Coordinates of C-alpha atoms in Angstrom, one line a residue:
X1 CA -9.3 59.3 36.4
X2 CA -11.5 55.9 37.3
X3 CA -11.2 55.3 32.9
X4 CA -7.4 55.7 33.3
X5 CA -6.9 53.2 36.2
X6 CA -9.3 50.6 34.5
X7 CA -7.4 51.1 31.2
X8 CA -4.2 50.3 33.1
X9 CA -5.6 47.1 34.5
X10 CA -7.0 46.0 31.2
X11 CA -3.5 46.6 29.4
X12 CA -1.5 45.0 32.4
X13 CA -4.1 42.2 32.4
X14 CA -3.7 41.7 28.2
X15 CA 0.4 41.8 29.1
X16 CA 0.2 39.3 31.7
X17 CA -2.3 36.8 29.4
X18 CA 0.7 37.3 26.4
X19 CA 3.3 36.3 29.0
X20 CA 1.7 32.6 29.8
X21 CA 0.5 31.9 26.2
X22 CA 4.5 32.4 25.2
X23 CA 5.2 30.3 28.2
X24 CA 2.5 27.5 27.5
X25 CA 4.2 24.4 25.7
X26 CA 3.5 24.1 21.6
X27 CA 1.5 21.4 20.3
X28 CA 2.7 20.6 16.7
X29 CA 0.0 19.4 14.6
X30 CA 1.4 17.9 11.2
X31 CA 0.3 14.9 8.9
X32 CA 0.9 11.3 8.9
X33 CA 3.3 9.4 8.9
X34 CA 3.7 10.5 12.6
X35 CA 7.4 9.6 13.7
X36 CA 8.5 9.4 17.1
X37 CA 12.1 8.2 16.4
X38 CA 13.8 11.6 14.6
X39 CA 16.3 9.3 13.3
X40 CA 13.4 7.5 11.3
X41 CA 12.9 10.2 8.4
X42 CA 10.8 9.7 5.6
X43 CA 14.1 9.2 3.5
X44 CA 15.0 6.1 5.8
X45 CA 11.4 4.9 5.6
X46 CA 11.7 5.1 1.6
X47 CA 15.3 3.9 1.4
X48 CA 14.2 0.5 3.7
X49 CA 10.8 0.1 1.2
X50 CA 13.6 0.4 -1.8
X51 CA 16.1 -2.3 -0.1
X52 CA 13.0 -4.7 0.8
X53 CA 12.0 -4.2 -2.6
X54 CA 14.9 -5.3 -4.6
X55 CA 14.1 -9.4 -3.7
X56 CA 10.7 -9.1 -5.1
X57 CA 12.2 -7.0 -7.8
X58 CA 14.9 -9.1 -8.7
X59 CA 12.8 -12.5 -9.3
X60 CA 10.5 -9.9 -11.7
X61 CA 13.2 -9.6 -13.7
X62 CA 14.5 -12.8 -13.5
X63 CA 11.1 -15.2 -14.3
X64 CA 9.8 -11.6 -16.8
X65 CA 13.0 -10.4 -18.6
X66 CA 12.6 -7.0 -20.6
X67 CA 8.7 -7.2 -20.0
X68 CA 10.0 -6.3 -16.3
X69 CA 12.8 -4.4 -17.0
X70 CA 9.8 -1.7 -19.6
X71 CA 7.4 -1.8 -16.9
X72 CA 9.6 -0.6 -14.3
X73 CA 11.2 2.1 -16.4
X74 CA 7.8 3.2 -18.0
X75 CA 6.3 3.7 -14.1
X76 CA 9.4 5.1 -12.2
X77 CA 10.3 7.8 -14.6
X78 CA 6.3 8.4 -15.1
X79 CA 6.2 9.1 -11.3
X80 CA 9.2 11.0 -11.1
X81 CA 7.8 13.1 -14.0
X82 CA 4.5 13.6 -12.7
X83 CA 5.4 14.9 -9.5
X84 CA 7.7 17.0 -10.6
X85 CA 4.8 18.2 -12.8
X86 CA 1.9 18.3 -10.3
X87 CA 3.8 20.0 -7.4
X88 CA 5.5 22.7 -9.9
X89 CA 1.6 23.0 -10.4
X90 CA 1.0 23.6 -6.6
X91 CA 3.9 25.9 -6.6
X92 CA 6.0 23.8 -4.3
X93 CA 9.3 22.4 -4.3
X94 CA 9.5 18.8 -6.3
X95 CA 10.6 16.4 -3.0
X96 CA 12.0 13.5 -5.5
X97 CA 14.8 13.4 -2.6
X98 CA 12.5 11.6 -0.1
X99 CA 12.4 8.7 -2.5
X100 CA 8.2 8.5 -2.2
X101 CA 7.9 9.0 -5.9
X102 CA 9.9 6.1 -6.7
X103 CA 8.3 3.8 -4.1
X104 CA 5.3 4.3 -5.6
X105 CA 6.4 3.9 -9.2
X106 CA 8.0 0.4 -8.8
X107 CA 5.1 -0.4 -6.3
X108 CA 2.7 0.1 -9.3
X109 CA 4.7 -1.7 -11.9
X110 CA 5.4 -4.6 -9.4
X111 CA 1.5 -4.6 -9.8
X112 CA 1.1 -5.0 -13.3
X113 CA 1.5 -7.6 -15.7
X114 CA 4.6 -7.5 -17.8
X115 CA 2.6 -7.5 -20.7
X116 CA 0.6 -3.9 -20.1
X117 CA 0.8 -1.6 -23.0
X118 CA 3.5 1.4 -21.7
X119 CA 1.0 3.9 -22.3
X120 CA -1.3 2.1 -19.2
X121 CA 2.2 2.7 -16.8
X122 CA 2.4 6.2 -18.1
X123 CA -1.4 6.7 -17.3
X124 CA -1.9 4.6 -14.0
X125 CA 1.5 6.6 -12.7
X126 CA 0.0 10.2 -13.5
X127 CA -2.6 9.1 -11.6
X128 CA -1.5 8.1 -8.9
X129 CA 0.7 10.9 -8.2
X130 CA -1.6 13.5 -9.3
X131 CA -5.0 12.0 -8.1
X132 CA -3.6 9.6 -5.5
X133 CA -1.3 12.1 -3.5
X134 CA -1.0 15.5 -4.9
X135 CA -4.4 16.2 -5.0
X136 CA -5.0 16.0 -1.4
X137 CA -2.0 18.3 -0.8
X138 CA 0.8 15.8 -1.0
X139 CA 3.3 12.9 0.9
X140 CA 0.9 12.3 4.4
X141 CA -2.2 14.1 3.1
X142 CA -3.3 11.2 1.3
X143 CA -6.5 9.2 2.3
X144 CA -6.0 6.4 -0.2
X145 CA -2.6 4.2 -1.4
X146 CA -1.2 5.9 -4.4
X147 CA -0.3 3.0 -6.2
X148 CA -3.5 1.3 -5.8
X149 CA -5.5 4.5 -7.2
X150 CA -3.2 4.1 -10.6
X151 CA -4.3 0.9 -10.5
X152 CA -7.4 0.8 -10.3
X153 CA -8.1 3.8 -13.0
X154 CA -6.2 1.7 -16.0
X155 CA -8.0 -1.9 -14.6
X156 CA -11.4 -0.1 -15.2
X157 CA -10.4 2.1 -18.3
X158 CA -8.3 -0.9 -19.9
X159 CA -10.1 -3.6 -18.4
X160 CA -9.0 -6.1 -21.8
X161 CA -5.2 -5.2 -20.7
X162 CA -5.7 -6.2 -17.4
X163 CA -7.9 -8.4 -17.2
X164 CA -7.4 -12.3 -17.4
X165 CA -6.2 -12.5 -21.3
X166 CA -4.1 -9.1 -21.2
X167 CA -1.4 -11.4 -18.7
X168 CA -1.3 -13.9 -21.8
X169 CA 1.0 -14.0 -24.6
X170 CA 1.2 -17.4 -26.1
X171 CA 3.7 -16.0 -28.5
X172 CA 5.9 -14.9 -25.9
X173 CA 9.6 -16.1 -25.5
X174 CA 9.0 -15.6 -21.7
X175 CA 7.7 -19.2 -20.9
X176 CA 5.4 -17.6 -17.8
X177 CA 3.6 -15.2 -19.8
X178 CA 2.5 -18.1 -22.5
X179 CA 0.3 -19.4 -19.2
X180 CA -2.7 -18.1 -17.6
X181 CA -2.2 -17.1 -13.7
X182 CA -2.5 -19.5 -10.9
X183 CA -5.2 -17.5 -9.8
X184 CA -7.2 -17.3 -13.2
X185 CA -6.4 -20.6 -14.4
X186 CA -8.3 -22.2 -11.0
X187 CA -11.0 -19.6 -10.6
X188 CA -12.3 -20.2 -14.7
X189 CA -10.7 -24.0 -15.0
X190 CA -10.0 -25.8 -11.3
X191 CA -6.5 -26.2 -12.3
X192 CA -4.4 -26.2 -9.1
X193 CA -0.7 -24.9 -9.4
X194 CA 1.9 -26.8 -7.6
X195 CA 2.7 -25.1 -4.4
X196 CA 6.7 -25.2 -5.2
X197 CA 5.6 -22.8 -8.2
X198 CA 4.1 -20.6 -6.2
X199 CA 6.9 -20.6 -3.4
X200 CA 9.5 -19.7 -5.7
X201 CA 7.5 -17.5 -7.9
X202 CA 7.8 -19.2 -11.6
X203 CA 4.5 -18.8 -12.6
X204 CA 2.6 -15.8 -14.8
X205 CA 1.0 -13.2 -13.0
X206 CA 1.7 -9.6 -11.9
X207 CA 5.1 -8.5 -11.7
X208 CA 5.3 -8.5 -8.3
X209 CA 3.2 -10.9 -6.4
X210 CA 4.3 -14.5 -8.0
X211 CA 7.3 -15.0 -5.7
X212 CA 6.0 -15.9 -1.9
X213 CA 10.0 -16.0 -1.1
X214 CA 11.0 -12.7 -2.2
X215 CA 8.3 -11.0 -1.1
X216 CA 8.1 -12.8 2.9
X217 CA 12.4 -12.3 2.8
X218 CA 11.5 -8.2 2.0
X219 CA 8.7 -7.9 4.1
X220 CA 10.5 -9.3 7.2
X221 CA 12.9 -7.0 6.7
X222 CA 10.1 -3.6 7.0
X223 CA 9.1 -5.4 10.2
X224 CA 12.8 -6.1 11.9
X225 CA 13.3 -2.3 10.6
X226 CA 10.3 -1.4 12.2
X227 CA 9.5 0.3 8.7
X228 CA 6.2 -2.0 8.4
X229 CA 4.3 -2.2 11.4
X230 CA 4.4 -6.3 12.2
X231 CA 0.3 -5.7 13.3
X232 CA -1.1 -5.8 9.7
X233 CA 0.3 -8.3 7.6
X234 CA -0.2 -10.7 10.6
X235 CA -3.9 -9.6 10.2
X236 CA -3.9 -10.0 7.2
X237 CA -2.6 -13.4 7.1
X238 CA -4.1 -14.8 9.7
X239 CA -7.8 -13.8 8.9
X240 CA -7.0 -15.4 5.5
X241 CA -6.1 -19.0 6.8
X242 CA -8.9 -18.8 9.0
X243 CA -11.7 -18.0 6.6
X244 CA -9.2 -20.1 4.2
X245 CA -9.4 -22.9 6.6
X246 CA -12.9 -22.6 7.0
X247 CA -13.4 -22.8 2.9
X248 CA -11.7 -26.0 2.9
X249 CA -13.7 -27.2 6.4
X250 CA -17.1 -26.7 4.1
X251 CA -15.5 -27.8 0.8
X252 CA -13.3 -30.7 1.6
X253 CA -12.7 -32.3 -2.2
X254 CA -11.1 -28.6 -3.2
X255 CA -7.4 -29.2 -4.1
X256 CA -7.0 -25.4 -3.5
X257 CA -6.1 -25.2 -0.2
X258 CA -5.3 -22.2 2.5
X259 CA -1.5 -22.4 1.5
X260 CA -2.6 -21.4 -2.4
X261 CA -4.4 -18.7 -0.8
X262 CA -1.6 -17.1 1.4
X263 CA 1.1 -18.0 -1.8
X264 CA -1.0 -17.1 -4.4
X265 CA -2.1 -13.7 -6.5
X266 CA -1.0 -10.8 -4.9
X267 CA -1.2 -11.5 -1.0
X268 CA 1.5 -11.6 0.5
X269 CA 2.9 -8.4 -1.6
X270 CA 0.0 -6.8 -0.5
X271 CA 0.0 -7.2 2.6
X272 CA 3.5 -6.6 3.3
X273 CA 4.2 -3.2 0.6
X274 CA 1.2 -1.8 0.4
X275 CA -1.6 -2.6 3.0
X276 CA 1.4 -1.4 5.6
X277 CA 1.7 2.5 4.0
X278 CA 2.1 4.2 7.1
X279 CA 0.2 7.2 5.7
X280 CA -3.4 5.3 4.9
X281 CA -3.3 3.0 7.5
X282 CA -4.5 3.4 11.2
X283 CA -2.2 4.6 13.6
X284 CA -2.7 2.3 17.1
X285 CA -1.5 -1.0 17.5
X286 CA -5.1 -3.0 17.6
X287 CA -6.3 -0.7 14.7
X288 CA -3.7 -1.8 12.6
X289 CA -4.9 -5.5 13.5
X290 CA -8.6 -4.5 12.7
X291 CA -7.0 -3.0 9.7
X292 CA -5.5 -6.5 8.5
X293 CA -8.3 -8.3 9.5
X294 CA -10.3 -6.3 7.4
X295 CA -8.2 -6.1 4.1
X296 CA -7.8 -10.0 4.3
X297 CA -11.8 -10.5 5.3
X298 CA -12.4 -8.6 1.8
X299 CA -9.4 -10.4 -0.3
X300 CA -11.4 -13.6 0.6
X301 CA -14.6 -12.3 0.1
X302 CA -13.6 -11.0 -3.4
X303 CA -11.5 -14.4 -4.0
X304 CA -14.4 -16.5 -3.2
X305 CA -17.5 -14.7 -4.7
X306 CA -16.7 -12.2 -6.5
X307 CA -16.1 -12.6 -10.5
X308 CA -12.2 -11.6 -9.9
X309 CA -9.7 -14.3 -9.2
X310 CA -8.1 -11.4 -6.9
X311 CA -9.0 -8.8 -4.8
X312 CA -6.1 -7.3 -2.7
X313 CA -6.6 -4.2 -4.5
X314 CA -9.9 -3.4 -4.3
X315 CA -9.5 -4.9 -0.3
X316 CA -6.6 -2.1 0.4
X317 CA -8.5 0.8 -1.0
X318 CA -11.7 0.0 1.1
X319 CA -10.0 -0.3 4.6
X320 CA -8.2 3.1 3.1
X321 CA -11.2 4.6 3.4
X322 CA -12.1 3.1 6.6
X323 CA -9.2 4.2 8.0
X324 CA -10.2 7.1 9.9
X325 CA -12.7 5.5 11.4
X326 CA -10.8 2.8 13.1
X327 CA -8.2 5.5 14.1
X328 CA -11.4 7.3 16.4
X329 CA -12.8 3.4 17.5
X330 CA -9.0 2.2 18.7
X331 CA -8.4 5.8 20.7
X332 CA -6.4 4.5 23.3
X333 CA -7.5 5.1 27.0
X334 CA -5.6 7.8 28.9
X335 CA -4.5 6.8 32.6
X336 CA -6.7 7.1 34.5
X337 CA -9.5 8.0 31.9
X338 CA -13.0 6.2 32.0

């Protein structure tokens, strides 16, 4: 009789514990990015990376011709085709709808030179998608920027493409691509580029990054949207004029001053497309300004003593990896918490 009763209480007390876990609110854990406005989706986020795009696009085409035109085809269709590959691999649905694919193939050709072979595009866009994103279980799950993994795989495994004499073509009707790279042409030479050149983007260099208009006019645009979080290219920037500013302080007879360093090479595209990826980047306010400090700390490290001419890059993938660090430094403080 005594077994019975206890029995009872036990089964009433299991009964009562089910009731309050139903009745306990859900946490939902899911990966980055983490969205608070549902009318933000990561379609809309795409779609505004595609529109702020289309300047810096635009002036490729216009200064690079059909050496833009290749590139661009070569790395969309590449990423399109090898994530349709990679997640049919996984046994998942292809998401080609949420526009990531093609963010990250014209973010990689926009890093090229026009001049790449198309079998480096085919090769650095495999990459990215399969190593760069599928790999660690897809779109949010990724530590490091997809782009910037393709990239850096054909840079070291066709280092003569991309280095300084793969941008070069002096047999090329394009007059850019018959000229070495601001960047190149002062780190081997001290030949300074005229700033206008750099302003308005008429000079050789990666497909992307020789405009400074197009690519300030597109990534105002992620910031106003609120696509871009504001917090990293502004550290980004800023530590760059002052350790730019700094440079000049010790070297005062250099003609290459902190504006060649924020309009030159690959910062400003950088640090508005790709050090801002919402998904390998820290999630609080100040640890998106350590963040930018960081990535532009390194692209002037790199710049200044380091064998490359540039170094946004290798700068990006670094803080990726520091990343989740700075997300458990810049915890914020509860109310009320010590």
């Amino acid at each position: 009789m005594a077994n019975d009763i206890q029995q009872a209480e036990v089964v009433e007390t299991l009964h009562a514990t089910s009731l309050r876990v139903q009745d306990a609110p859900v946490i939902h854990v899911a990966p980055s990015p983490h969205l608070s406005n549902t009318d933000q989706t990561t379609r809309t986020m795409m779609r505004d990376v595609l529109i702020a795009l289309s300047p810096v696009v635009a002036v490729a085409v216009y200064v690079f011709k059909m050496y833009a035109v290749t590139q661009l085809a070569v790395c969309v269709i590449s990423c399109l085709a090898a994530e349709m590959l990679f997640t049919g691999m996984r046994g998942r649905k292809a998401s080609l709808c949420d526009y990531s694919a093609a963010v990250t193939g014209i973010i990689l050709a926009m890093s090229l030179p026009g001049t790449a072979p198309w079998y480096v595009g085919i090769i650095a866009s495999f990459t990215a998608i399969g190593i760069g994103k599928i790999i660690f279980g897809g779109l949010g799950m990724n530590i490091f920027n997809p782009a910037m993994v393709g990239r850096a795989f054909v840079m070291i495994a066709f280092a003569s493409a991309l280095g300084a004499s793969g941008y070069q073509d002096a047999k090329s009707a394009v007059d850019a691509i018959t000229q070495a790279t601001p960047m190149d042409a002062f780190k081997q030479g001290g030949v300074i580029v005229p700033l206008s050149s750099l302003f308005w983007g008429t000079t050789n260099g990666s497909l992307g990054e020789t405009s400074a208009i197009a690519c300030l006019i597109g990534g105002l645009y992620l910031c106003i949207r609120r696509t871009a979080s504001w917090e990293i290219p502004a550290g980004v920037i800023g530590t760059v004029i002052v350790l730019g500013g700094i440079a000049n302080l010790l070297n005062p007879e250099s003609q290459w001053t902190v504006l060649h360093h924020l309009l030159g090479g690959a910062l400003l595209f950088g640090a508005f497309f790709i050090a801002t990826d919402p998904v390998t980047s820290p999630l609080t306010p100040k640890g998106k300004l350590i963040f930018g400090a960081g990535t532009g700390a390194f692209i002037m490290l790199l710049r200044i003593f380091s064998g490359y001419p540039e170094g946004v890059m290798f700068a990006v993938l670094i803080m990726n990896s520091l990343t989740p660090l700075i997300n458990r430094w810049t915890v914020p403080r509860p109310l009320g918490g010590k």
